Amino acid sequence: MTKKFDPVENCEITRKEIGYISLQEATFQIYRDLGFKCGLEIHQQLKTAKKLFCRCPAGIYQEKDEYDAEIVRHMRPTLSELGEYDGTALMEFKTGKNIFYHIKNETACTYEVDDTPPFLINREALEQAIEISLLLQTNIVGELHITRKQYLDGSIPTGFQRTAIVGIEGKIPLQKKKVGIIQLSIEEDACREVSDIGHNRVYTT
């Protein structure tokens, strides 16, 4: 007779086989023996007058019940160039989420709802990003290429985030060491989540 699968027992067996160490048991020497390295991804919102890819004012946030219009969207997977569906996009689609965007006229435009191509990148934001890159002693890129990073949770109406690498291979002096900076990027911000209940997820743009 086949033994019934016990997830708790399976977890304990797996931990034993891989030599699992709890956080309470971990010591500095254990991390050193492992050759453990940890990186940080730090986000900082820039203080600019306008948004990154449109001319709407930045830094103005409405209350969750203050909006002039509501847009409803649904995540739909599309075939890639290879004729395949992205597994993550397909999984998100199967959740059947209704994505609601609360729009305020003074802070959003047709770009925000993916009905207008992006404007030229905000020069004020770009200059701030370059200044920060120089302070971090990065190598500034020769050309700025705007790329698109797929977002599947609905937090950006277009379904992807526009982002660009500004500087690479920088460093921050720390005591007698230098902390390496792999890259500095500039990107548009995601929407603010208001609620996520059942099949309905609500954002403010």
PDB file of C-alpha atoms in Angstrom:
ATOM      1  CA  MET A   1       0.000   0.000   0.000  1.00  0.00           C
ATOM      2  CA  THR A   2       1.343   3.397  -1.012  1.00  0.00           C
ATOM      3  CA  LYS A   3       2.138   5.639   1.921  1.00  0.00           C
ATOM      4  CA  LYS A   4       0.095   8.832   2.048  1.00  0.00           C
ATOM      5  CA  PHE A   5       2.158  11.915   1.244  1.00  0.00           C
ATOM      6  CA  ASP A   6       2.879  14.005   4.332  1.00  0.00           C
ATOM      7  CA  PRO A   7       4.106  17.528   3.421  1.00  0.00           C
ATOM      8  CA  VAL A   8       5.435  18.202   6.934  1.00  0.00           C
ATOM      9  CA  GLU A   9       7.437  14.984   6.987  1.00  0.00           C
ATOM     10  CA  ASN A  10       8.673  15.648   3.452  1.00  0.00           C
ATOM     11  CA  CYS A  11       9.849  19.118   4.518  1.00  0.00           C
ATOM     12  CA  GLU A  12      11.780  17.679   7.459  1.00  0.00           C
ATOM     13  CA  ILE A  13      13.451  15.024   5.272  1.00  0.00           C
ATOM     14  CA  THR A  14      14.433  17.647   2.683  1.00  0.00           C
ATOM     15  CA  ARG A  15      15.878  19.959   5.341  1.00  0.00           C
ATOM     16  CA  LYS A  16      17.949  17.118   6.765  1.00  0.00           C
ATOM     17  CA  GLU A  17      19.294  16.090   3.346  1.00  0.00           C
ATOM     18  CA  ILE A  18      20.368  19.603   2.333  1.00  0.00           C
ATOM     19  CA  GLY A  19      21.813  20.450   5.748  1.00  0.00           C
ATOM     20  CA  TYR A  20      19.278  23.172   6.507  1.00  0.00           C
ATOM     21  CA  ILE A  21      20.310  25.712   9.142  1.00  0.00           C
ATOM     22  CA  SER A  22      17.726  27.916  10.843  1.00  0.00           C
ATOM     23  CA  LEU A  23      18.246  31.650  11.159  1.00  0.00           C
ATOM     24  CA  GLN A  24      18.756  31.259  14.917  1.00  0.00           C
ATOM     25  CA  GLU A  25      21.563  28.738  14.357  1.00  0.00           C
ATOM     26  CA  ALA A  26      23.325  30.683  11.609  1.00  0.00           C
ATOM     27  CA  THR A  27      26.655  32.295  12.507  1.00  0.00           C
ATOM     28  CA  PHE A  28      28.993  34.634  10.658  1.00  0.00           C
ATOM     29  CA  GLN A  29      31.413  31.747  10.106  1.00  0.00           C
ATOM     30  CA  ILE A  30      28.713  29.642   8.465  1.00  0.00           C
ATOM     31  CA  TYR A  31      27.994  32.446   5.991  1.00  0.00           C
ATOM     32  CA  ARG A  32      31.741  32.831   5.349  1.00  0.00           C
ATOM     33  CA  ASP A  33      32.161  29.086   4.743  1.00  0.00           C
ATOM     34  CA  LEU A  34      29.293  29.168   2.272  1.00  0.00           C
ATOM     35  CA  GLY A  35      30.857  32.103   0.439  1.00  0.00           C
ATOM     36  CA  PHE A  36      27.563  33.902   0.931  1.00  0.00           C
ATOM     37  CA  LYS A  37      27.083  37.236  -0.818  1.00  0.00           C
ATOM     38  CA  CYS A  38      23.999  39.406  -0.668  1.00  0.00           C
ATOM     39  CA  GLY A  39      23.029  42.274  -2.939  1.00  0.00           C
ATOM     40  CA  LEU A  40      20.502  45.049  -2.411  1.00  0.00           C
ATOM     41  CA  GLU A  41      18.181  46.650  -4.933  1.00  0.00           C
ATOM     42  CA  ILE A  42      17.370  50.144  -3.700  1.00  0.00           C
ATOM     43  CA  HIS A  43      14.542  52.265  -5.121  1.00  0.00           C
ATOM     44  CA  GLN A  44      14.355  56.036  -4.693  1.00  0.00           C
ATOM     45  CA  GLN A  45      11.581  58.214  -6.050  1.00  0.00           C
ATOM     46  CA  LEU A  46      12.915  61.370  -7.694  1.00  0.00           C
ATOM     47  CA  LYS A  47      11.436  64.742  -6.793  1.00  0.00           C
ATOM     48  CA  THR A  48      10.477  66.159 -10.189  1.00  0.00           C
ATOM     49  CA  ALA A  49       7.738  68.464 -11.418  1.00  0.00           C
ATOM     50  CA  LYS A  50       6.496  66.058 -14.110  1.00  0.00           C
ATOM     51  CA  LYS A  51       6.251  62.296 -14.556  1.00  0.00           C
ATOM     52  CA  LEU A  52       8.884  60.374 -16.492  1.00  0.00           C
ATOM     53  CA  PHE A  53       7.133  59.740 -19.813  1.00  0.00           C
ATOM     54  CA  CYS A  54       4.274  62.247 -19.848  1.00  0.00           C
ATOM     55  CA  ARG A  55       3.701  65.820 -18.733  1.00  0.00           C
ATOM     56  CA  CYS A  56       1.344  65.117 -15.836  1.00  0.00           C
ATOM     57  CA  PRO A  57       2.403  66.495 -12.437  1.00  0.00           C
ATOM     58  CA  ALA A  58       4.403  64.108 -10.249  1.00  0.00           C
ATOM     59  CA  GLY A  59       4.183  63.553  -6.506  1.00  0.00           C
ATOM     60  CA  ILE A  60       0.457  64.237  -6.168  1.00  0.00           C
ATOM     61  CA  TYR A  61      -1.392  61.288  -4.655  1.00  0.00           C
ATOM     62  CA  GLN A  62      -5.147  61.089  -4.328  1.00  0.00           C
ATOM     63  CA  GLU A  63      -6.998  59.386  -1.515  1.00  0.00           C
ATOM     64  CA  LYS A  64      -8.326  55.932  -2.364  1.00  0.00           C
ATOM     65  CA  ASP A  65     -11.905  57.220  -2.732  1.00  0.00           C
ATOM     66  CA  GLU A  66     -10.966  60.358  -4.725  1.00  0.00           C
ATOM     67  CA  TYR A  67     -11.111  59.742  -8.468  1.00  0.00           C
ATOM     68  CA  ASP A  68     -12.842  61.055 -11.603  1.00  0.00           C
ATOM     69  CA  ALA A  69     -12.942  57.870 -13.676  1.00  0.00           C
ATOM     70  CA  GLU A  70     -12.518  54.124 -13.345  1.00  0.00           C
ATOM     71  CA  ILE A  71     -10.969  51.834 -15.951  1.00  0.00           C
ATOM     72  CA  VAL A  72     -11.292  48.052 -15.842  1.00  0.00           C
ATOM     73  CA  ARG A  73      -8.735  45.768 -17.463  1.00  0.00           C
ATOM     74  CA  HIS A  74      -7.968  42.059 -17.614  1.00  0.00           C
ATOM     75  CA  MET A  75      -4.612  40.363 -18.080  1.00  0.00           C
ATOM     76  CA  ARG A  76      -4.493  38.413 -21.343  1.00  0.00           C
ATOM     77  CA  PRO A  77      -1.503  36.317 -22.409  1.00  0.00           C
ATOM     78  CA  THR A  78      -0.169  36.758 -25.940  1.00  0.00           C
ATOM     79  CA  LEU A  79       2.023  34.516 -28.036  1.00  0.00           C
ATOM     80  CA  SER A  80       5.737  35.257 -28.067  1.00  0.00           C
ATOM     81  CA  GLU A  81       7.881  35.473 -31.207  1.00  0.00           C
ATOM     82  CA  LEU A  82       8.444  31.721 -30.776  1.00  0.00           C
ATOM     83  CA  GLY A  83       4.719  31.043 -30.802  1.00  0.00           C
ATOM     84  CA  GLU A  84       4.580  30.194 -27.099  1.00  0.00           C
ATOM     85  CA  TYR A  85       2.738  31.586 -24.101  1.00  0.00           C
ATOM     86  CA  ASP A  86       4.711  32.900 -21.145  1.00  0.00           C
ATOM     87  CA  GLY A  87       3.972  30.558 -18.231  1.00  0.00           C
ATOM     88  CA  THR A  88       3.770  33.340 -15.654  1.00  0.00           C
ATOM     89  CA  ALA A  89       1.409  35.420 -17.812  1.00  0.00           C
ATOM     90  CA  LEU A  90      -0.784  32.373 -18.368  1.00  0.00           C
ATOM     91  CA  MET A  91      -0.911  31.689 -14.626  1.00  0.00           C
ATOM     92  CA  GLU A  92      -1.869  35.311 -13.873  1.00  0.00           C
ATOM     93  CA  PHE A  93      -4.561  35.175 -16.568  1.00  0.00           C
ATOM     94  CA  LYS A  94      -6.090  32.067 -14.992  1.00  0.00           C
ATOM     95  CA  THR A  95      -6.646  33.926 -11.708  1.00  0.00           C
ATOM     96  CA  GLY A  96      -9.406  35.852 -13.508  1.00  0.00           C
ATOM     97  CA  LYS A  97      -8.531  39.126 -11.803  1.00  0.00           C
ATOM     98  CA  ASN A  98     -10.405  42.317 -12.648  1.00  0.00           C
ATOM     99  CA  ILE A  99      -7.912  45.196 -12.542  1.00  0.00           C
ATOM    100  CA  PHE A 100      -9.482  48.552 -11.670  1.00  0.00           C
ATOM    101  CA  TYR A 101      -7.609  51.841 -12.154  1.00  0.00           C
ATOM    102  CA  HIS A 102      -8.872  54.941 -10.375  1.00  0.00           C
ATOM    103  CA  ILE A 103      -7.994  57.971 -12.489  1.00  0.00           C
ATOM    104  CA  LYS A 104      -7.851  61.608 -11.416  1.00  0.00           C
ATOM    105  CA  ASN A 105      -7.936  64.180 -14.226  1.00  0.00           C
ATOM    106  CA  GLU A 106      -5.261  66.451 -12.762  1.00  0.00           C
ATOM    107  CA  THR A 107      -2.665  63.668 -12.396  1.00  0.00           C
ATOM    108  CA  ALA A 108      -3.284  61.323 -15.346  1.00  0.00           C
ATOM    109  CA  CYS A 109      -3.552  61.470 -19.123  1.00  0.00           C
ATOM    110  CA  THR A 110      -4.089  59.091 -22.043  1.00  0.00           C
ATOM    111  CA  TYR A 111      -0.502  57.831 -21.701  1.00  0.00           C
ATOM    112  CA  GLU A 112      -1.324  56.548 -18.229  1.00  0.00           C
ATOM    113  CA  VAL A 113      -4.055  54.322 -19.663  1.00  0.00           C
ATOM    114  CA  ASP A 114      -1.954  53.076 -22.586  1.00  0.00           C
ATOM    115  CA  ASP A 115      -3.831  55.111 -25.208  1.00  0.00           C
ATOM    116  CA  THR A 116      -0.952  57.418 -26.232  1.00  0.00           C
ATOM    117  CA  PRO A 117       2.713  56.675 -27.041  1.00  0.00           C
ATOM    118  CA  PRO A 118       5.252  57.840 -24.437  1.00  0.00           C
ATOM    119  CA  PHE A 119       6.555  61.401 -24.555  1.00  0.00           C
ATOM    120  CA  LEU A 120      10.274  62.173 -24.586  1.00  0.00           C
ATOM    121  CA  ILE A 121      11.873  61.193 -21.285  1.00  0.00           C
ATOM    122  CA  ASN A 122      11.667  63.872 -18.577  1.00  0.00           C
ATOM    123  CA  ARG A 123      14.939  65.812 -18.813  1.00  0.00           C
ATOM    124  CA  GLU A 124      14.838  66.886 -15.151  1.00  0.00           C
ATOM    125  CA  ALA A 125      14.583  63.250 -14.023  1.00  0.00           C
ATOM    126  CA  LEU A 126      17.319  62.148 -16.414  1.00  0.00           C
ATOM    127  CA  GLU A 127      19.700  64.866 -15.200  1.00  0.00           C
ATOM    128  CA  GLN A 128      19.085  63.813 -11.581  1.00  0.00           C
ATOM    129  CA  ALA A 129      19.773  60.177 -12.491  1.00  0.00           C
ATOM    130  CA  ILE A 130      23.037  61.129 -14.213  1.00  0.00           C
ATOM    131  CA  GLU A 131      24.081  63.246 -11.212  1.00  0.00           C
ATOM    132  CA  ILE A 132      23.437  60.328  -8.837  1.00  0.00           C
ATOM    133  CA  SER A 133      25.343  58.011 -11.186  1.00  0.00           C
ATOM    134  CA  LEU A 134      28.349  60.340 -11.094  1.00  0.00           C
ATOM    135  CA  LEU A 135      28.218  60.518  -7.295  1.00  0.00           C
ATOM    136  CA  LEU A 136      28.287  56.705  -7.231  1.00  0.00           C
ATOM    137  CA  GLN A 137      31.289  56.780  -9.581  1.00  0.00           C
ATOM    138  CA  THR A 138      29.552  54.705 -12.247  1.00  0.00           C
ATOM    139  CA  ASN A 139      30.466  54.650 -15.919  1.00  0.00           C
ATOM    140  CA  ILE A 140      27.730  56.612 -17.697  1.00  0.00           C
ATOM    141  CA  VAL A 141      26.350  54.775 -20.735  1.00  0.00           C
ATOM    142  CA  GLY A 142      27.011  56.254 -24.166  1.00  0.00           C
ATOM    143  CA  GLU A 143      23.383  55.884 -25.236  1.00  0.00           C
ATOM    144  CA  LEU A 144      20.219  55.584 -23.179  1.00  0.00           C
ATOM    145  CA  HIS A 145      18.005  52.732 -24.390  1.00  0.00           C
ATOM    146  CA  ILE A 146      14.458  52.568 -23.041  1.00  0.00           C
ATOM    147  CA  THR A 147      13.447  48.937 -22.565  1.00  0.00           C
ATOM    148  CA  ARG A 148      10.233  47.331 -21.405  1.00  0.00           C
ATOM    149  CA  LYS A 149      10.022  45.103 -18.336  1.00  0.00           C
ATOM    150  CA  GLN A 150       6.891  42.955 -18.191  1.00  0.00           C
ATOM    151  CA  TYR A 151       4.578  43.474 -15.211  1.00  0.00           C
ATOM    152  CA  LEU A 152       1.918  40.821 -14.717  1.00  0.00           C
ATOM    153  CA  ASP A 153       0.207  41.968 -11.528  1.00  0.00           C
ATOM    154  CA  GLY A 154      -1.646  44.862 -13.178  1.00  0.00           C
ATOM    155  CA  SER A 155       0.289  47.545 -11.300  1.00  0.00           C
ATOM    156  CA  ILE A 156       1.111  49.279 -14.600  1.00  0.00           C
ATOM    157  CA  PRO A 157      -1.768  49.773 -17.105  1.00  0.00           C
ATOM    158  CA  THR A 158       0.428  49.026 -20.136  1.00  0.00           C
ATOM    159  CA  GLY A 159       1.465  45.647 -18.713  1.00  0.00           C
ATOM    160  CA  PHE A 160       5.136  46.598 -18.761  1.00  0.00           C
ATOM    161  CA  GLN A 161       7.440  49.149 -17.148  1.00  0.00           C
ATOM    162  CA  ARG A 162       9.694  51.413 -19.190  1.00  0.00           C
ATOM    163  CA  THR A 163      13.207  51.449 -17.768  1.00  0.00           C
ATOM    164  CA  ALA A 164      16.740  52.379 -18.842  1.00  0.00           C
ATOM    165  CA  ILE A 165      20.262  51.774 -17.529  1.00  0.00           C
ATOM    166  CA  VAL A 166      22.074  55.066 -16.837  1.00  0.00           C
ATOM    167  CA  GLY A 167      25.367  53.953 -15.257  1.00  0.00           C
ATOM    168  CA  ILE A 168      27.269  50.736 -14.556  1.00  0.00           C
ATOM    169  CA  GLU A 169      30.147  49.489 -12.391  1.00  0.00           C
ATOM    170  CA  GLY A 170      30.163  52.118  -9.665  1.00  0.00           C
ATOM    171  CA  LYS A 171      31.201  52.025  -6.033  1.00  0.00           C
ATOM    172  CA  ILE A 172      30.553  53.531  -2.610  1.00  0.00           C
ATOM    173  CA  PRO A 173      33.491  53.924  -0.192  1.00  0.00           C
ATOM    174  CA  LEU A 174      32.660  52.364   3.180  1.00  0.00           C
ATOM    175  CA  GLN A 175      35.349  52.555   5.873  1.00  0.00           C
ATOM    176  CA  LYS A 176      38.299  50.696   4.313  1.00  0.00           C
ATOM    177  CA  LYS A 177      36.186  48.897   1.726  1.00  0.00           C
ATOM    178  CA  LYS A 178      34.397  49.768  -1.486  1.00  0.00           C
ATOM    179  CA  VAL A 179      30.857  48.513  -2.008  1.00  0.00           C
ATOM    180  CA  GLY A 180      30.295  47.734  -5.667  1.00  0.00           C
ATOM    181  CA  ILE A 181      27.353  49.150  -7.604  1.00  0.00           C
ATOM    182  CA  ILE A 182      26.373  46.932 -10.528  1.00  0.00           C
ATOM    183  CA  GLN A 183      24.122  49.462 -12.236  1.00  0.00           C
ATOM    184  CA  LEU A 184      21.868  52.475 -11.790  1.00  0.00           C
ATOM    185  CA  SER A 185      18.623  52.608 -13.739  1.00  0.00           C
ATOM    186  CA  ILE A 186      15.808  55.079 -14.208  1.00  0.00           C
ATOM    187  CA  GLU A 187      12.259  53.776 -14.530  1.00  0.00           C
ATOM    188  CA  GLU A 188       8.650  54.850 -14.296  1.00  0.00           C
ATOM    189  CA  ASP A 189       6.843  54.153 -11.054  1.00  0.00           C
ATOM    190  CA  ALA A 190       4.073  51.596 -10.660  1.00  0.00           C
ATOM    191  CA  CYS A 191       0.538  52.376  -9.506  1.00  0.00           C
ATOM    192  CA  ARG A 192      -0.413  52.436  -5.837  1.00  0.00           C
ATOM    193  CA  GLU A 193      -2.448  49.425  -4.746  1.00  0.00           C
ATOM    194  CA  VAL A 194      -5.679  50.307  -2.942  1.00  0.00           C
ATOM    195  CA  SER A 195      -7.058  46.810  -2.370  1.00  0.00           C
ATOM    196  CA  ASP A 196      -6.830  43.203  -3.547  1.00  0.00           C
ATOM    197  CA  ILE A 197      -9.946  41.295  -2.554  1.00  0.00           C
ATOM    198  CA  GLY A 198     -11.132  38.142  -4.277  1.00  0.00           C
ATOM    199  CA  HIS A 199     -11.066  38.650  -8.043  1.00  0.00           C
ATOM    200  CA  ASN A 200     -10.834  42.454  -7.823  1.00  0.00           C
ATOM    201  CA  ARG A 201      -7.606  44.419  -7.549  1.00  0.00           C
ATOM    202  CA  VAL A 202      -7.730  48.233  -7.352  1.00  0.00           C
ATOM    203  CA  TYR A 203      -4.959  50.751  -8.104  1.00  0.00           C
ATOM    204  CA  THR A 204      -4.599  54.524  -8.237  1.00  0.00           C
ATOM    205  CA  THR A 205      -2.454  55.849 -11.096  1.00  0.00           C
TER     206      THR A 205
END
